[in-house]
Amino acid sequence: MDLTQTSDQTISNDKQPDIPDETPPPHETESTEAEIVEQMPTDDGVIKTTDDDGAKTDDIKLDDDDDEEVKVEVSSPLPPDLDKVSEEIDQFISESSNLKGDDDESKPPDVPVFVEQFAVLVEAKIDEYDGGDAPVKWSQLAQEEATSFLDIVDRISKLFTSLCRFSSEYKYAYSISRVDGVLQRAMSYIEEEYKSILYDYKINTDSDITNSDTSSAKPNPNSSSSDTNQDAEQDSASESKPSEESKFPGYSEEIVATLNKFSKALIAGGYETECCQVYFIARRKALEESLHKLGFEKYSIDDVQKMNWEPLEREVTAWIATFRHCTNVLFSTERKLADAVFEDQPSISETIFSNLSRGMMIQLLNFAEAVSMTKRAAEKLFKFLDIYETLRDFIPLVEKIFLVSYADELKAEATLSRGRLGESMVSIFSELENSIQGDSNKTPVPGGAVHPLTRYIMNYLKNVGEYRDTLEQVFREHQMIERADSATGSDFDCQNPQAGQSNHHTSSNKLSPFETHMIKVMDLLDSNLEGKSRLYKDTSLSSIFMMNNGRYILQKIKGSPEINSLMGDQWYRKRSSDLRQYHKTYQRETWGKLLQCLNHEGLNVNGKVNKPILKERFKSFNALFDEIHKTQSSWVISDEQLQSELRVSISNMVIPAYRSFLGRFSQTFTPGRQTEKYVKYQPEEIETDIDELFDGNATPWGRKKL
């Protein structure tokens, strides 16, 4: 069809009724729709008219030869067909695209009458869905019907664009306004359905979210003497994985396909801003609900500063789970959703996703920064380490997740928070050293048991060992900062940080900053324990105290491969040698005195046994052994292996000597009451009583069985 020629279906400017000087505003067009439909020319050029009551009147035909000729028709025309009008609209759009619009020197074509017909028919279709108090939901439409409606909306969007090419032409003003009004109604309906579907999401509550990596080791300073295997442990971490049921967060693939069609329709209809705004707000709400589901709550810096550590520790655990789930799963699926919904608009998809994820990440980074600013305390170290590692692992991913403009900002924020956490951890270590050095408790531990300070420090260091690589990094970075701020150099080789991780006790190897601090902590603990051992008046009990604490330290070091390799074999051998020395001191001070009672010297005079001296020796032995048993049964050795080793060594030292002495001199006494009076113990009884030592049980009567 040639738009430049006049046909029977086109009302030329000189044959149409008088038109007011001003184009009716859009809100008045609906009141004249019935009149326009009834006056629409049919295929034969007849204009159907009715009176005000709707009664049939004459049909008027405009003749080509005589403008004034009137012809009466007795038949009524059929209403226009949407499919046929749609074909004409498509042809009009196609031919309009070949014209230059306002810049064309030729006279623009007249507006075809089927433009108005199409507007009326589309509006009627919209009324079917969006008319009345209960609009038809998109989900209620059949697939064919939904597809047809979107095709119609796409067609009227293109029609509006085509008409606007001639916006400077007065004769196009009414049609542009008319089509724009219909387009706005269509866009309004689609926007509402788009919004409704977007908000009808589901938050994943499966274990793949709740089982995110949420835990880390922490010290248990209050553990009891029998808690060797009950120290705080690091739970196994499981990475979050997206649900297998759907590639998209909260929507089925069919729903995402519908959202894609809606976004295309809205953007084509000039509603890009509204489309993006609705999508952004809906998905931001969904993301915030996801964070809440993971247990993360939004707190201000002041709120975090005021929180006690116990509730804040729980919040940190939730933060770690949330952060890792966002970077490992949530952002990935959110990007897929945006890419699918805005499939033909990659720039829109990228911008919306970056704005959404940036908003979430700023919330998370603000929390980390607030935690790093809280008061430093030893119990916070391990959660600080967890946050530090989370941020450290996140920084390399920033450029893969975000636009460059956002990536630089987020990297700077994450790096700043990580740096503050690192400085806090270095300070915590320094305060730990000061607390050991300043522990001047003058009350000795009953029974020479493991001191609470030893238990706390070693459990603490055991957990520290699990973060060895991270702490090495923290202390290296701290030293580099200090070197940058100071003109003095450092023995630590920053270019080769692994150089000090072998056996550092060899003089040719340099110590890393972290190793230096660890050795200092151990040396301070040793010095503190030596001072506390002097609180015992009994030298033997002092030796038991040092054996207990030394053995506990060695067991903890041996049980931590990281700390064991850090301290080195030479350090371990030196501490083992110290334990043996304490053992010898104990035997000499306790059992050496007892064995002096079994000395044969002075018992034989002129070939005969000096009976009074022998009696005194047995009496001294019995009294001293009773005292040792009574006293040392209340002493404590909690390590079963050390307890067994000590009892065996005592038995090996005492029993053979007593059995030999008894075998040689017991017959000197007169059998009966005299023998029972002085020979109070048999070797087997001595051995039984030795096995009762170090149980921590008081025996006020000396012997448990008489």
XYZ file of C-alpha atoms in Angstrom:
706
model
C 0.000 0.000 0.000
C 1.320 3.426 -0.994
C 0.913 5.826 1.886
C 1.260 8.870 -0.437
C -1.962 8.262 -2.408
C -5.540 8.748 -1.237
C -7.766 5.639 -1.182
C -11.296 4.879 -0.168
C -9.944 3.935 3.242
C -8.309 7.356 3.758
C -10.195 10.492 4.606
C -8.397 13.374 2.897
C -8.075 16.732 4.534
C -10.523 18.427 2.144
C -13.265 15.790 2.587
C -13.347 15.240 6.327
C -15.654 17.214 8.621
C -14.444 20.387 10.235
C -11.822 19.702 12.877
C -11.409 22.014 15.876
C -8.330 24.154 15.916
C -6.955 22.293 18.975
C -6.349 18.597 19.261
C -8.506 17.002 21.955
C -6.489 16.111 25.023
C -5.881 12.394 25.644
C -8.376 12.185 28.505
C -11.202 13.263 26.222
C -10.579 10.611 23.602
C -12.286 7.823 25.507
C -15.614 9.717 25.587
C -15.720 9.850 21.796
C -14.640 6.244 21.119
C -18.173 4.952 20.442
C -18.891 7.819 18.114
C -15.665 7.262 16.231
C -16.310 3.548 15.852
C -19.758 4.251 14.472
C -18.355 6.777 12.005
C -15.452 4.635 10.833
C -15.511 4.168 7.022
C -15.968 0.629 5.802
C -14.319 -0.953 2.824
C -16.815 0.615 0.408
C -16.318 4.140 1.728
C -19.633 4.295 3.617
C -19.779 6.147 6.902
C -22.254 4.605 9.292
C -24.178 7.140 11.429
C -26.622 6.818 14.271
C -28.747 9.306 16.136
C -28.380 10.107 19.821
C -30.731 7.277 20.770
C -28.773 4.733 18.815
C -31.519 4.373 16.154
C -30.568 3.558 12.603
C -30.303 6.565 10.264
C -29.223 7.100 6.719
C -25.839 5.885 5.467
C -23.849 8.625 3.784
C -21.401 7.940 0.991
C -18.819 10.426 -0.134
C -18.664 10.269 -3.920
C -15.417 10.976 -5.699
C -17.108 13.310 -8.181
C -19.485 15.200 -5.973
C -18.668 16.053 -2.400
C -22.293 16.877 -1.725
C -23.836 13.672 -3.091
C -25.562 11.557 -0.472
C -26.482 7.935 -0.962
C -28.692 5.958 1.403
C -27.490 2.437 2.267
C -29.785 -0.081 3.882
C -27.113 -2.646 4.958
C -24.840 -2.458 8.103
C -21.072 -3.039 7.669
C -19.156 -5.738 9.617
C -16.866 -4.528 12.479
C -13.157 -4.290 11.585
C -11.108 -7.475 12.090
C -8.081 -7.182 14.450
C -5.926 -9.536 12.434
C -6.620 -7.674 9.198
C -6.060 -4.285 10.807
C -2.851 -5.607 12.349
C -1.575 -6.549 8.901
C -2.316 -3.051 7.675
C -0.554 -1.576 10.686
C 2.522 -3.724 10.042
C 2.580 -2.548 6.428
C 2.185 1.070 7.544
C 5.046 0.708 10.006
C 7.232 -0.884 7.369
C 6.565 1.809 4.786
C 6.934 4.590 7.344
C 10.407 3.399 8.163
C 11.441 4.190 4.583
C 10.436 7.832 4.931
C 12.633 10.514 6.450
C 9.948 11.826 8.739
C 10.121 15.504 9.629
C 13.120 16.017 7.384
C 11.371 14.684 4.285
C 10.804 17.397 1.674
C 7.778 15.575 0.289
C 4.373 15.955 1.809
C 3.796 13.431 4.654
C 1.039 10.892 4.051
C -2.325 11.264 5.669
C -3.076 9.176 8.770
C -4.831 5.993 7.642
C -8.161 5.348 9.261
C -7.072 1.887 10.357
C -4.746 3.559 12.857
C -7.788 4.682 14.807
C -9.410 1.305 14.255
C -6.348 -0.429 15.678
C -6.250 1.884 18.699
C -9.892 1.152 19.460
C -9.455 -2.596 19.054
C -6.332 -2.700 21.241
C -8.030 -0.643 23.898
C -10.936 -3.042 23.860
C -8.502 -5.929 24.315
C -6.878 -4.136 27.260
C -10.317 -3.610 28.771
C -10.839 -7.370 28.734
C -7.784 -7.793 30.983
C -7.500 -4.563 32.924
C -11.046 -3.269 33.012
C -13.061 -3.345 36.198
C -12.133 -4.009 39.785
C -10.518 -7.415 39.254
C -7.895 -7.358 36.477
C -7.069 -10.660 34.848
C -3.772 -12.009 36.184
C -1.194 -12.957 33.620
C -1.038 -16.476 34.964
C -4.706 -16.916 34.089
C -4.110 -16.347 30.403
C -3.597 -19.204 28.003
C -0.178 -19.376 26.351
C -1.571 -18.455 22.935
C -3.574 -15.579 24.354
C -0.600 -14.215 26.296
C 1.632 -14.389 23.219
C -1.004 -12.652 21.112
C -1.362 -9.822 23.621
C 2.388 -9.221 23.755
C 2.442 -9.139 19.948
C -0.287 -6.507 19.986
C 1.601 -4.435 22.567
C 4.770 -4.708 20.516
C 2.856 -3.584 17.426
C 1.322 -0.542 19.090
C 4.764 0.421 20.487
C 6.192 0.331 16.972
C 3.166 2.221 15.644
C 3.690 4.972 18.201
C 7.343 5.226 17.213
C 6.382 5.449 13.536
C 3.793 8.163 14.135
C 6.215 10.197 16.211
C 8.413 10.508 13.129
C 5.842 13.014 11.898
C 5.189 14.738 15.218
C 5.588 18.186 13.673
C 2.620 17.556 11.392
C -0.650 18.871 12.800
C -2.680 16.127 11.181
C -0.674 13.512 13.146
C -1.168 15.155 16.537
C -4.453 13.490 17.382
C -3.335 10.010 16.297
C -0.079 10.317 18.219
C -1.958 11.321 21.344
C -4.549 8.607 20.808
C -2.019 5.791 20.306
C 0.095 7.087 23.184
C -2.893 6.845 25.499
C -3.541 3.244 24.506
C 0.155 2.435 24.816
C 0.241 3.874 28.316
C -2.673 1.690 29.355
C -0.936 -1.378 27.950
C 2.317 -0.454 29.674
C 0.495 0.129 32.963
C -1.068 -3.331 32.840
C 2.204 -5.030 31.908
C 4.117 -3.090 34.550
C 1.697 -4.209 37.255
C 1.914 -7.831 36.144
C 5.690 -7.542 35.886
C 5.828 -6.201 39.419
C 3.442 -8.868 40.711
C 5.503 -11.707 39.252
C 8.807 -10.231 40.458
C 7.538 -10.004 44.033
C 6.227 -13.564 43.947
C 9.655 -15.070 44.631
C 10.727 -17.817 46.980
C 13.643 -17.541 49.364
C 15.761 -20.681 49.377
C 15.706 -22.256 52.849
C 17.533 -25.460 51.922
C 20.583 -26.708 53.703
C 22.801 -25.404 50.944
C 22.278 -21.948 52.451
C 22.183 -22.747 56.159
C 25.223 -25.029 55.959
C 27.520 -22.344 54.625
C 30.970 -22.045 56.086
C 30.098 -20.481 59.417
C 32.482 -21.743 62.036
C 36.036 -21.412 63.192
C 38.169 -22.476 66.100
C 38.341 -20.455 69.280
C 40.179 -20.913 72.574
C 38.554 -22.551 75.564
C 40.334 -20.987 78.535
C 37.944 -22.543 81.058
C 38.564 -26.192 80.172
C 39.076 -28.586 83.090
C 42.073 -30.746 83.869
C 40.577 -33.723 82.007
C 39.716 -31.898 78.831
C 42.710 -32.892 76.758
C 40.385 -34.091 74.020
C 37.705 -31.488 74.673
C 39.520 -28.370 73.485
C 37.723 -26.069 71.114
C 37.769 -27.554 67.627
C 37.195 -26.088 64.236
C 34.024 -27.407 62.649
C 34.246 -28.692 59.121
C 33.182 -26.048 56.621
C 30.919 -26.782 53.704
C 30.755 -24.412 50.767
C 27.367 -23.163 49.734
C 26.045 -24.597 46.508
C 23.134 -23.342 44.450
C 19.956 -25.347 44.367
C 19.755 -27.911 41.599
C 16.032 -27.308 41.150
C 16.402 -23.979 39.374
C 19.161 -21.954 37.813
C 17.548 -18.756 39.037
C 16.984 -17.469 42.594
C 13.334 -17.802 43.520
C 11.818 -18.280 40.058
C 11.177 -21.117 37.646
C 12.598 -20.949 34.139
C 9.089 -20.399 32.748
C 8.601 -17.376 34.990
C 11.974 -15.968 33.994
C 11.007 -16.324 30.341
C 7.843 -14.327 31.058
C 9.834 -11.632 32.876
C 12.102 -11.421 29.857
C 9.114 -10.812 27.561
C 7.736 -8.172 29.894
C 11.052 -6.344 30.114
C 11.315 -6.319 26.342
C 7.772 -4.937 26.036
C 8.314 -2.246 28.667
C 11.641 -1.110 27.244
C 10.241 -1.084 23.681
C 7.290 0.951 24.932
C 9.547 3.631 26.401
C 9.230 2.382 29.978
C 12.867 1.422 30.515
C 13.216 3.522 33.688
C 10.046 2.092 35.231
C 11.052 -1.443 34.236
C 14.502 -1.151 35.805
C 13.148 0.497 38.942
C 10.532 -2.192 39.550
C 13.095 -4.952 38.984
C 15.710 -3.307 41.210
C 13.361 -2.732 44.150
C 11.898 -6.243 43.960
C 15.274 -7.961 43.800
C 16.751 -5.749 46.512
C 13.919 -6.813 48.802
C 14.531 -10.454 47.902
C 18.260 -10.150 48.604
C 17.647 -8.493 51.951
C 15.297 -11.320 52.906
C 17.978 -13.811 51.886
C 20.489 -12.115 54.181
C 17.969 -12.168 56.996
C 17.317 -15.856 56.363
C 21.016 -16.508 56.795
C 20.884 -14.756 60.172
C 22.578 -11.505 59.178
C 21.049 -8.364 60.613
C 21.902 -4.832 59.595
C 23.600 -2.936 62.434
C 25.081 0.516 62.583
C 28.666 1.033 63.739
C 27.363 2.395 67.040
C 25.184 -0.701 67.543
C 28.182 -2.975 67.010
C 30.342 -0.946 69.393
C 27.765 -1.305 72.164
C 27.270 -5.067 71.810
C 28.768 -7.526 74.287
C 31.161 -10.018 72.748
C 28.959 -13.097 73.139
C 26.068 -11.802 70.981
C 28.504 -10.070 68.646
C 30.361 -13.346 68.185
C 27.125 -14.939 66.978
C 26.603 -12.051 64.579
C 30.123 -12.521 63.213
C 29.387 -16.196 62.598
C 26.232 -15.246 60.692
C 28.174 -12.571 58.799
C 30.771 -15.090 57.623
C 28.075 -17.471 56.394
C 26.264 -14.638 54.639
C 29.374 -13.162 53.048
C 30.585 -16.478 51.676
C 27.133 -17.428 50.442
C 26.855 -14.089 48.633
C 30.228 -14.360 46.921
C 30.013 -18.091 46.176
C 26.346 -18.472 45.257
C 24.001 -15.528 45.571
C 25.769 -13.049 43.313
C 26.328 -15.693 40.681
C 22.659 -16.687 40.500
C 21.557 -13.057 40.705
C 23.706 -12.232 37.697
C 22.202 -15.138 35.771
C 18.729 -13.868 36.577
C 19.495 -10.325 35.425
C 21.128 -11.623 32.244
C 18.088 -13.774 31.495
C 15.484 -11.086 32.202
C 17.388 -8.450 30.199
C 18.764 -10.836 27.630
C 18.784 -8.285 24.811
C 20.034 -5.450 27.030
C 23.428 -6.526 28.469
C 24.287 -3.014 29.616
C 21.049 -2.773 31.619
C 21.634 -6.230 33.091
C 25.176 -5.354 34.141
C 24.197 -2.029 35.674
C 21.259 -3.419 37.658
C 23.234 -6.403 38.931
C 26.209 -4.244 39.922
C 23.993 -1.801 41.806
C 22.194 -4.613 43.619
C 25.315 -6.534 44.590
C 27.188 -3.362 45.503
C 24.425 -2.367 47.926
C 24.552 -5.765 49.619
C 28.343 -5.758 49.754
C 28.525 -2.288 51.289
C 26.264 -3.500 54.126
C 28.524 -6.498 54.732
C 31.755 -4.488 54.578
C 30.372 -1.885 56.964
C 29.774 -4.620 59.530
C 33.333 -5.931 59.156
C 34.696 -2.435 59.611
C 32.559 -1.926 62.719
C 33.843 -5.178 64.252
C 37.444 -4.189 63.568
C 36.859 -1.003 65.567
C 35.619 -2.771 68.721
C 37.737 -3.026 71.854
C 40.570 -5.516 71.458
C 40.511 -8.688 73.543
C 42.217 -12.070 73.333
C 38.961 -13.981 72.828
C 38.234 -11.954 69.681
C 41.339 -13.091 67.820
C 39.820 -16.112 66.096
C 36.708 -14.362 64.832
C 38.922 -11.522 63.650
C 40.955 -14.118 61.761
C 37.819 -15.577 60.184
C 36.727 -12.143 58.987
C 40.253 -11.371 57.781
C 40.409 -14.581 55.732
C 36.950 -13.969 54.295
C 37.935 -10.494 53.119
C 41.297 -11.702 51.853
C 39.656 -14.394 49.713
C 37.064 -11.911 48.456
C 39.404 -9.214 47.154
C 40.689 -11.214 44.123
C 37.074 -11.916 43.115
C 35.935 -8.296 43.101
C 36.849 -7.557 39.500
C 35.123 -10.735 38.334
C 31.877 -9.821 40.078
C 31.562 -6.052 39.724
C 32.015 -3.330 37.162
C 35.415 -1.664 37.254
C 33.933 1.531 38.693
C 32.464 -0.424 41.612
C 35.338 -2.900 41.948
C 37.887 -0.233 42.883
C 35.626 1.149 45.611
C 34.836 -2.262 47.109
C 38.456 -3.430 46.976
C 39.499 -0.305 48.835
C 36.815 -0.861 51.497
C 37.683 -4.545 51.942
C 41.420 -3.804 52.077
C 40.899 -1.091 54.680
C 38.821 -3.361 56.922
C 41.310 -6.193 56.523
C 44.179 -3.874 57.454
C 42.394 -2.718 60.613
C 41.732 -6.317 61.602
C 45.403 -7.164 61.033
C 46.557 -4.342 63.297
C 44.056 -5.427 65.940
C 45.383 -9.000 65.851
C 48.984 -7.877 66.254
C 47.916 -5.786 69.237
C 46.035 -8.751 70.718
C 49.229 -10.810 70.588
C 51.171 -8.063 72.301
C 48.520 -7.836 74.999
C 48.681 -11.614 75.418
C 52.384 -11.361 76.089
C 51.801 -8.573 78.586
C 49.088 -10.557 80.369
C 51.434 -13.543 80.842
C 54.193 -11.338 82.100
C 51.849 -9.514 84.440
C 50.188 -12.598 85.938
C 51.517 -12.443 89.479
C 48.981 -14.633 91.263
C 50.587 -15.758 94.532
C 48.192 -18.635 95.243
C 49.720 -22.016 94.342
C 47.536 -24.558 92.538
C 46.530 -27.365 94.957
C 48.352 -30.650 94.422
C 50.766 -29.189 91.893
C 48.210 -29.573 89.094
C 48.319 -27.862 85.697
C 47.958 -24.134 86.230
C 44.886 -22.451 84.614
C 47.232 -20.015 82.876
C 49.066 -22.913 81.232
C 45.832 -24.509 80.135
C 44.480 -21.258 78.714
C 47.654 -20.251 76.872
C 48.264 -23.673 75.341
C 44.672 -24.120 74.204
C 44.874 -20.628 72.788
C 48.109 -21.336 70.941
C 46.818 -24.657 69.653
C 43.996 -22.813 67.930
C 46.402 -20.112 66.822
C 48.369 -22.818 65.045
C 45.408 -23.625 62.836
C 45.670 -20.083 61.468
C 49.446 -20.140 61.134
C 49.603 -19.207 57.434
C 47.161 -16.353 57.924
C 48.975 -15.033 60.981
C 52.280 -15.232 59.146
C 50.699 -12.989 56.514
C 49.264 -10.636 59.135
C 52.592 -10.186 60.908
C 54.505 -9.800 57.632
C 52.148 -7.053 56.488
C 52.433 -5.366 59.880
C 56.218 -5.459 59.745
C 56.221 -4.018 56.221
C 54.039 -1.157 57.442
C 56.438 -0.553 60.338
C 59.410 -0.602 57.996
C 57.696 1.920 55.762
C 57.149 4.154 58.784
C 60.621 3.737 60.197
C 64.102 4.307 58.890
C 65.396 1.229 60.717
C 65.654 -1.994 58.836
C 64.540 -5.492 59.725
C 66.140 -8.887 59.715
C 62.993 -10.337 58.183
C 63.204 -10.886 54.447
C 59.892 -9.627 53.075
C 60.791 -10.860 49.612
C 61.160 -14.405 50.913
C 58.649 -14.782 53.768
C 58.927 -18.562 53.777
C 62.612 -18.443 54.644
C 61.976 -18.590 58.372
C 59.478 -21.416 58.364
C 61.955 -24.265 58.659
C 63.729 -25.183 61.882
C 64.263 -21.665 63.132
C 66.526 -22.717 65.969
C 69.383 -23.028 63.546
C 71.355 -19.826 63.764
C 71.614 -19.553 59.990
C 67.843 -19.201 59.637
C 65.922 -16.023 60.319
C 62.772 -15.909 62.363
C 59.577 -14.639 60.845
C 57.699 -12.009 62.900
C 55.014 -14.520 63.839
C 57.566 -17.133 64.957
C 59.294 -14.499 67.045
C 56.056 -13.711 68.865
C 55.222 -17.389 69.410
C 58.616 -18.148 70.924
C 58.341 -15.079 73.102
C 54.957 -16.252 74.396
C 56.395 -19.688 75.255
C 59.444 -18.178 76.986
C 57.231 -15.851 79.017
C 55.030 -18.782 80.033
C 58.065 -20.819 81.123
C 59.365 -17.948 83.210
C 55.984 -17.389 84.797
C 55.646 -21.084 85.711
C 59.096 -21.186 87.242
C 58.109 -18.282 89.443
C 54.881 -19.998 90.473
C 56.755 -23.240 91.291
C 58.683 -21.362 93.959
C 55.396 -20.682 95.775
C 55.495 -24.313 96.986
C 57.473 -24.863 100.175
C 57.938 -28.558 99.345
C 60.618 -28.967 96.692
C 59.100 -32.277 95.608
C 55.713 -30.678 95.018
C 57.409 -27.884 93.102
C 58.940 -30.512 90.826
C 55.547 -32.213 90.394
C 54.054 -28.831 89.427
C 56.725 -28.258 86.785
C 56.349 -31.816 85.460
C 52.574 -31.433 85.196
C 52.761 -28.131 83.355
C 55.730 -29.131 81.219
C 54.046 -32.366 80.149
C 50.808 -30.511 79.333
C 52.735 -28.028 77.189
C 54.570 -30.770 75.296
C 51.349 -32.710 74.668
C 49.675 -29.618 73.233
C 52.682 -28.834 71.058
C 52.854 -32.423 69.831
C 49.127 -32.407 69.086
C 49.420 -29.360 66.844
C 51.503 -30.046 63.722
C 51.593 -26.335 62.940
C 52.950 -25.290 66.345
C 55.196 -28.345 66.560
C 56.889 -27.490 63.258
C 57.085 -23.847 64.278
C 58.778 -24.539 67.625
C 61.092 -27.126 66.116
C 62.686 -30.374 67.275
C 65.439 -28.672 69.222
C 62.947 -26.782 71.354
C 60.997 -29.994 71.971
C 64.093 -31.919 73.014
C 65.135 -29.146 75.364
C 61.747 -29.152 77.126
C 61.776 -32.960 77.343
C 65.198 -32.787 78.971
C 63.855 -30.253 81.475
C 61.051 -32.685 82.384
C 63.531 -35.465 83.065
C 65.498 -33.136 85.296
C 62.373 -32.284 87.325
C 61.697 -36.004 87.582
C 65.170 -36.663 88.999
C 64.822 -33.791 91.446
C 61.523 -35.207 92.686
C 62.953 -38.712 93.171
C 65.983 -37.387 95.000
C 64.009 -35.118 97.314
C 61.290 -37.652 98.157
C 62.473 -41.201 97.706
C 66.199 -40.624 98.206
C 65.478 -39.729 101.825
C 63.356 -42.859 102.229
C 66.065 -45.085 100.789
C 68.549 -43.724 103.349
C 66.525 -45.590 105.969
C 67.415 -48.822 104.162
C 71.123 -48.114 104.248
C 73.137 -51.050 105.671
C 75.852 -48.816 107.014
C 76.187 -48.949 110.822
C 73.928 -51.968 111.277
C 76.698 -54.524 111.762
C 78.908 -54.163 114.854
C 81.548 -56.799 115.438
C 79.769 -59.135 113.036
C 76.456 -58.787 114.757
C 73.336 -56.792 113.819
C 72.859 -53.768 116.008
C 69.249 -54.373 116.910
C 68.396 -50.939 118.358
C 69.692 -49.232 115.233
C 67.770 -51.686 113.028
C 64.591 -51.005 114.957
C 65.133 -47.299 114.492
C 65.682 -47.775 110.761
C 62.419 -49.686 110.339
C 60.540 -47.166 112.438
C 61.950 -44.282 110.389
C 61.098 -46.040 107.135
C 57.522 -46.735 108.224
C 56.941 -43.214 109.478
C 58.456 -41.568 106.411
C 56.591 -43.815 103.972
C 53.331 -43.169 105.823
C 53.931 -39.470 105.531
C 54.804 -39.664 101.828
C 51.729 -41.751 101.089
C 49.474 -39.482 103.080
C 50.817 -36.320 101.475
C 51.388 -37.370 97.889
C 48.126 -39.234 97.494
C 46.542 -35.782 97.488
C 48.905 -34.514 94.817
C 47.653 -34.447 91.250
C 49.068 -35.776 88.011
C 46.279 -35.582 85.456
C 48.245 -37.008 82.545
C 47.799 -40.776 82.822
C 50.990 -41.573 81.000
C 53.083 -39.319 83.233
C 51.325 -40.706 86.305
C 52.068 -44.268 85.255
C 55.679 -43.501 84.361
C 56.247 -41.839 87.717
C 54.720 -44.706 89.721
C 56.737 -47.290 87.809
C 59.985 -45.400 88.349
C 59.251 -45.094 92.087
C 58.454 -48.787 92.373
C 61.622 -49.706 90.506
C 63.572 -47.513 92.862
C 61.992 -48.516 96.183
C 60.656 -52.084 95.964
C 63.949 -53.904 95.151
C 65.809 -52.005 97.867
C 63.093 -52.661 100.458
C 62.788 -56.329 99.520
C 66.567 -56.790 99.845
C 66.677 -54.986 103.210
C 63.699 -56.931 104.510
C 65.128 -60.271 103.380
C 68.405 -59.638 105.138
C 67.250 -58.174 108.462
C 63.646 -59.231 109.145
C 64.762 -62.492 110.812
C 66.598 -60.478 113.441
C 63.314 -59.823 115.202
C 61.550 -62.395 117.342
C 58.683 -63.887 115.329
C 55.291 -62.656 116.410
C 54.477 -59.302 117.933
C 57.980 -57.900 117.618
C 58.144 -58.592 113.900
C 54.689 -57.105 113.314
C 55.663 -54.023 115.319
C 58.684 -53.122 113.219
C 58.028 -54.791 109.856
C 54.877 -52.869 109.040
C 54.898 -53.376 105.252
C 55.455 -56.212 102.887
C 56.888 -55.352 99.426
C 53.523 -55.995 97.790
C 51.856 -53.500 100.131
C 54.489 -50.906 99.354
C 53.782 -51.372 95.644
C 50.015 -51.060 96.204
C 50.431 -47.833 98.125
C 52.715 -46.398 95.466
C 49.957 -47.001 92.901
C 47.682 -44.800 95.013
C 49.930 -41.767 94.718
C 48.965 -38.664 92.671
C 45.253 -39.428 92.580
C 44.332 -36.194 94.269
C 42.702 -38.066 97.189
C 43.467 -37.028 100.743
C 44.269 -39.926 103.118
C 44.275 -38.528 106.691
C 45.083 -41.893 108.256
C 48.270 -42.345 106.338
C 47.364 -45.726 104.895
C 44.084 -46.536 103.242
C 44.046 -50.062 104.606
C 45.492 -51.115 107.875
